[in-house]
CSV table of C-alpha atoms in Angstrom, one decimal:
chain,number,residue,atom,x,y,z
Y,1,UNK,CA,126.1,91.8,128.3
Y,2,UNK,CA,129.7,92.1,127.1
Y,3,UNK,CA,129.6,96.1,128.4
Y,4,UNK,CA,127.3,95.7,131.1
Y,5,UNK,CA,126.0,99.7,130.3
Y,6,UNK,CA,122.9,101.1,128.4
Y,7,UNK,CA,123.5,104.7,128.4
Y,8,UNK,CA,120.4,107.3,127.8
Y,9,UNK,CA,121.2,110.6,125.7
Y,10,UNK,CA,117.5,112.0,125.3
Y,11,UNK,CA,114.1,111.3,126.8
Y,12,UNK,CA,111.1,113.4,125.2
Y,13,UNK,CA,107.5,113.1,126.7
Y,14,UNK,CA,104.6,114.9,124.4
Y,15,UNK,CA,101.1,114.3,125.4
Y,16,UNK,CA,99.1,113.1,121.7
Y,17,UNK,CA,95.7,113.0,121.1
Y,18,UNK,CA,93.7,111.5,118.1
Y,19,UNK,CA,90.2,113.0,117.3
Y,20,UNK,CA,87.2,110.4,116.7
Y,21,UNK,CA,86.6,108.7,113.1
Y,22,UNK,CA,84.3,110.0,110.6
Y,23,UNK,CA,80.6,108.7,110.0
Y,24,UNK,CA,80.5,106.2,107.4
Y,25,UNK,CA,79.7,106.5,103.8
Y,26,UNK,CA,78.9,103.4,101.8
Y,27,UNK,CA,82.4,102.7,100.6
Y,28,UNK,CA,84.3,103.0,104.5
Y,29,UNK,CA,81.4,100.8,105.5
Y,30,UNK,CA,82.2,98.1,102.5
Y,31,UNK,CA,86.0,98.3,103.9
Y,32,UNK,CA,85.1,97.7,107.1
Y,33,UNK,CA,82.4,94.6,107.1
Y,34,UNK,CA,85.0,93.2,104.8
Y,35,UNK,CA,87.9,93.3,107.6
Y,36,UNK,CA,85.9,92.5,110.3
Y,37,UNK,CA,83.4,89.9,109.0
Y,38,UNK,CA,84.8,88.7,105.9
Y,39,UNK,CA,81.6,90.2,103.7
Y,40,UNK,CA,82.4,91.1,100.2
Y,41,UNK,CA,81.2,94.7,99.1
Y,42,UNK,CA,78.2,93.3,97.4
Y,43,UNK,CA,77.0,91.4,100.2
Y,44,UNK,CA,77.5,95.1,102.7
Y,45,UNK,CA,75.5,96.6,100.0
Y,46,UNK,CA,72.5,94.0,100.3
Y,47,UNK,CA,72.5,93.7,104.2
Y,48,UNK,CA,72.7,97.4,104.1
Y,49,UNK,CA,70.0,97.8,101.6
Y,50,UNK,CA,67.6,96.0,103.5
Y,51,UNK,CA,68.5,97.6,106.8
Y,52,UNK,CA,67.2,100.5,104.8
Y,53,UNK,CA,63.7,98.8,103.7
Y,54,UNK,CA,63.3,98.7,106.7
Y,55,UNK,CA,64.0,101.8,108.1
Y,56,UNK,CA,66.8,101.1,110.3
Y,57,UNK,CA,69.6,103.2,108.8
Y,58,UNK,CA,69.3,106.2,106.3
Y,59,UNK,CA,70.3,106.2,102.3
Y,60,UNK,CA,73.1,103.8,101.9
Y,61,UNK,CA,74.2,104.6,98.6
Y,62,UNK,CA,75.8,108.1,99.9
Y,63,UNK,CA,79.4,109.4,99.4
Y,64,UNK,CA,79.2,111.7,102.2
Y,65,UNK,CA,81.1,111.1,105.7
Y,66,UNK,CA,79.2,114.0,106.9
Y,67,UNK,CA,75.9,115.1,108.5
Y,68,UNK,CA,74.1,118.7,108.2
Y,69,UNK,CA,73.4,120.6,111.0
Y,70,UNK,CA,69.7,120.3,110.9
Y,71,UNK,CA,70.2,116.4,111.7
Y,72,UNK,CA,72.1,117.2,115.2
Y,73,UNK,CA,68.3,116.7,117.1
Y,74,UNK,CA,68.2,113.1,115.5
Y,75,UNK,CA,71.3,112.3,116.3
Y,76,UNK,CA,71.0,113.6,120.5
Y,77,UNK,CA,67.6,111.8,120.5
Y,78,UNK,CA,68.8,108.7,119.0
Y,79,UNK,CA,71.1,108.2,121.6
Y,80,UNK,CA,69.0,109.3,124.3
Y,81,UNK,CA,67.0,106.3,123.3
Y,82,UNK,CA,69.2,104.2,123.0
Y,83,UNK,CA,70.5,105.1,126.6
Y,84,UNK,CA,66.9,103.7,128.2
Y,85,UNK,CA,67.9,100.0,128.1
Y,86,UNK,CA,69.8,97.9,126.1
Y,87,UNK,CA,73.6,97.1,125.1
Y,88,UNK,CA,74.2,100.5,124.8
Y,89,UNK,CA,72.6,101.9,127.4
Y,90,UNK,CA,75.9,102.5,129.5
Y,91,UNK,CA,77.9,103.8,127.0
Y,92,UNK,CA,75.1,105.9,125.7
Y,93,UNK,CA,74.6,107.5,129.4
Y,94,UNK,CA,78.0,108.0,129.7
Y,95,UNK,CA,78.2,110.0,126.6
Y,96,UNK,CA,75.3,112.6,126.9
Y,97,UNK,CA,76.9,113.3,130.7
Y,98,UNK,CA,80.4,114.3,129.3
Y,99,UNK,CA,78.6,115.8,126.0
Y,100,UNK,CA,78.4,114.6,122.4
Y,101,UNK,CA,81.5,115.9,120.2
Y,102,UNK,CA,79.5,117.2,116.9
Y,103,UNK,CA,82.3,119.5,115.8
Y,104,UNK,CA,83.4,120.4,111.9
Y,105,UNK,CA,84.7,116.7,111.4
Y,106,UNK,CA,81.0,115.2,111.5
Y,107,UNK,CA,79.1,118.5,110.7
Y,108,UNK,CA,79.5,120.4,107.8
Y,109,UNK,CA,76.7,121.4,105.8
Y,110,UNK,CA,79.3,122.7,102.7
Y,111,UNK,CA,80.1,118.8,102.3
Y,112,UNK,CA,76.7,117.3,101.6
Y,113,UNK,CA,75.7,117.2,98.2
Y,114,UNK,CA,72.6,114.9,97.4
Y,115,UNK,CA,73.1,112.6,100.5
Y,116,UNK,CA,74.4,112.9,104.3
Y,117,UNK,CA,76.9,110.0,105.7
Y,118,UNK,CA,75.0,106.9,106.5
Y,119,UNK,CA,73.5,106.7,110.1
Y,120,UNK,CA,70.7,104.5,112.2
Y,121,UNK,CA,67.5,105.9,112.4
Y,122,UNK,CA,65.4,106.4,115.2
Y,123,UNK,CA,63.6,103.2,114.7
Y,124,UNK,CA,67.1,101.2,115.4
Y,125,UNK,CA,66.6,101.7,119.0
Y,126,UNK,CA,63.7,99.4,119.2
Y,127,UNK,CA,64.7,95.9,119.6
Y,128,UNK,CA,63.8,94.2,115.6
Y,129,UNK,CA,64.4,90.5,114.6
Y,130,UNK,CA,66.9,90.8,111.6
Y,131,UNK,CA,69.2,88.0,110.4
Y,132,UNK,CA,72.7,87.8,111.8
Y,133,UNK,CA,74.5,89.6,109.2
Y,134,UNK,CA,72.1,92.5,108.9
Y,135,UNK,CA,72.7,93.0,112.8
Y,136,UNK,CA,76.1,92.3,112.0
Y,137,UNK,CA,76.2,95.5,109.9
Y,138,UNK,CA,73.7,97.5,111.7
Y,139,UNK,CA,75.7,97.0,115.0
Y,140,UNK,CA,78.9,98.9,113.2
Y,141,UNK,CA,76.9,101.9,111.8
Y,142,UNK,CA,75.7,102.3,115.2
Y,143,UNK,CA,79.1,101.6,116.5
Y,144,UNK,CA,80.6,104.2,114.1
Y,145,UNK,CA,77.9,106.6,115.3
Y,146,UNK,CA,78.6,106.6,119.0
Y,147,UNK,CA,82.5,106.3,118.1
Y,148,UNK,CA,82.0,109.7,116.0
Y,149,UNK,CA,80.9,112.1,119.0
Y,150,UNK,CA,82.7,110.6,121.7
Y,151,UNK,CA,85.6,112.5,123.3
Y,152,UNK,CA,89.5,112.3,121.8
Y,153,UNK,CA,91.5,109.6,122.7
Y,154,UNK,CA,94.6,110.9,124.8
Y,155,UNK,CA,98.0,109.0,125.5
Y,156,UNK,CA,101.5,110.2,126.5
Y,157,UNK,CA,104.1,109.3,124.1
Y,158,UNK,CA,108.1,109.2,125.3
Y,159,UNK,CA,111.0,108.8,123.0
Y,160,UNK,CA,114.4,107.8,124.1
Y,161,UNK,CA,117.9,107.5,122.6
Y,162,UNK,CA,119.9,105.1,124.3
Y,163,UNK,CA,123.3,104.1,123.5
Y,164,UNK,CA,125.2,100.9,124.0
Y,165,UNK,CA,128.1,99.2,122.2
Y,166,UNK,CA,128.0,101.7,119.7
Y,167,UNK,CA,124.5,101.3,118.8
Y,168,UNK,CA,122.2,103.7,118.8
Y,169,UNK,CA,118.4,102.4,120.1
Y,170,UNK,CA,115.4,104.8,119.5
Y,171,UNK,CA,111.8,103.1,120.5
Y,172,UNK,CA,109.2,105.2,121.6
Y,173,UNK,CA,106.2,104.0,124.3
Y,174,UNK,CA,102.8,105.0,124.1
Y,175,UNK,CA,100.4,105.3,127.3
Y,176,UNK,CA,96.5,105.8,126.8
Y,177,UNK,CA,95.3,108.7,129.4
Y,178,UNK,CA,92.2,108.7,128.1
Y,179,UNK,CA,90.6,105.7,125.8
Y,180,UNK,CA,87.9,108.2,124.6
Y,181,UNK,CA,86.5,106.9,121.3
Y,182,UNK,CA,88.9,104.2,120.9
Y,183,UNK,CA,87.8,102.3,123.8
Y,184,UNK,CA,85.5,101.1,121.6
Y,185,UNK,CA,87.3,100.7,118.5
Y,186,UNK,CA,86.8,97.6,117.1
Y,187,UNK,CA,90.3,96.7,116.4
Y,188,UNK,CA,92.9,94.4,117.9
Y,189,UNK,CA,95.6,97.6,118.2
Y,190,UNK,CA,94.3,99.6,121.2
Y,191,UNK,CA,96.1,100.8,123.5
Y,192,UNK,CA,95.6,99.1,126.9
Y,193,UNK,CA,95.1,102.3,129.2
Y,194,UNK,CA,97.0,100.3,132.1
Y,195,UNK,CA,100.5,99.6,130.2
Y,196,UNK,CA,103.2,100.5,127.6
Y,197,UNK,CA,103.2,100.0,124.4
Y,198,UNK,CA,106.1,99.7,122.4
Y,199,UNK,CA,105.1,101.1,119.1
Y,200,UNK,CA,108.9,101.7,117.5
């Protein structure tokens, strides 16, 4: 106020991108029920045990964050499936018209030892009663699934220097260009693909 002049010395634009997540193995899964529904890892375990009497979702006791190649047909014709009716119908459609994203980060055969990461079979495209915590659970694996081969999320990000009274200020904006994956990110930080955020 006193100077009444911001000056800028440097303005940088760089277009970013970050790639989709990984599948989930059991302990990601654990960190995740436990920061979005409060479940401790016992409790993912058991939900995620009986989703698998039940053949809804694949081995849960697995390491692995990765699938083999011979499981990419499972993995199309699940979500061709799931793309006939229900809540993710849309987002399923939209994926097989841009094309699923199965590269090296999801599929590598080399990475697999007695189990693959943990995914929803093809029966979890039928509707099936299950308590509210088991669809709790099933919902992310699905989630995680669809977030996996979806397309990068893209932003801009500008950096300035500006100067005033001395000071020197350096925050750096962010603007989504494409949402890609993290559209669906369950997650309070997205980006909002209409504004600026100030991230520094």
């Amino acid at each position: 106020r006193k100077e009444g002049r911001v000056t800028v010395q440097k303005m940088e634009r760089k277009e970013k991108s970050e790639s989709p997540p990984q599948l989930y193995d059991l302990t990601a899964l654990q960190r995740d029920a436990n920061r979005l529904f409060g479940f401790t890892a016992k409790q993912t375990l058991e939900y995620t045990q009986s989703l698998y009497e039940k053949k809804l979702v694949t081995y849960p006791r697995t390491d692995s964050r990765y699938i083999s190649d011979d499981l990419i047909p499972d993995v199309k014709k699940f979500i061709k499936l799931i793309s006939e009716s229900g809540k993710y119908s849309d987002r399923a459609k939209n994926l097989l018209d841009k094309g699923l994203n199965l590269d090296s980060r999801i599929v590598d055969n080399t990475k697999i030892s007695d189990h693959h990461a943990l995914l929803p079979t093809l029966n979890a495209a039928q509707d099936i009663s299950l308590s509210e915590n088991e669809s709790k659970v099933l919902d992310i694996i699905i989630n995680r699934l669809l977030m996996g081969v979806d397309s990068k999320y893209r932003y801009t990000e500008t950096s300035y220097e500006f100067w005033c009274e001395d000071i020197t200020y350096d925050p750096v904006f962010r603007k989504a260009v494409d949402m890609g994956w993290k559209a669906y990110c369950p997650n309070a930080e997205n980006d909002n693909a209409q504004s600026l955020s100030l991230i520094h």
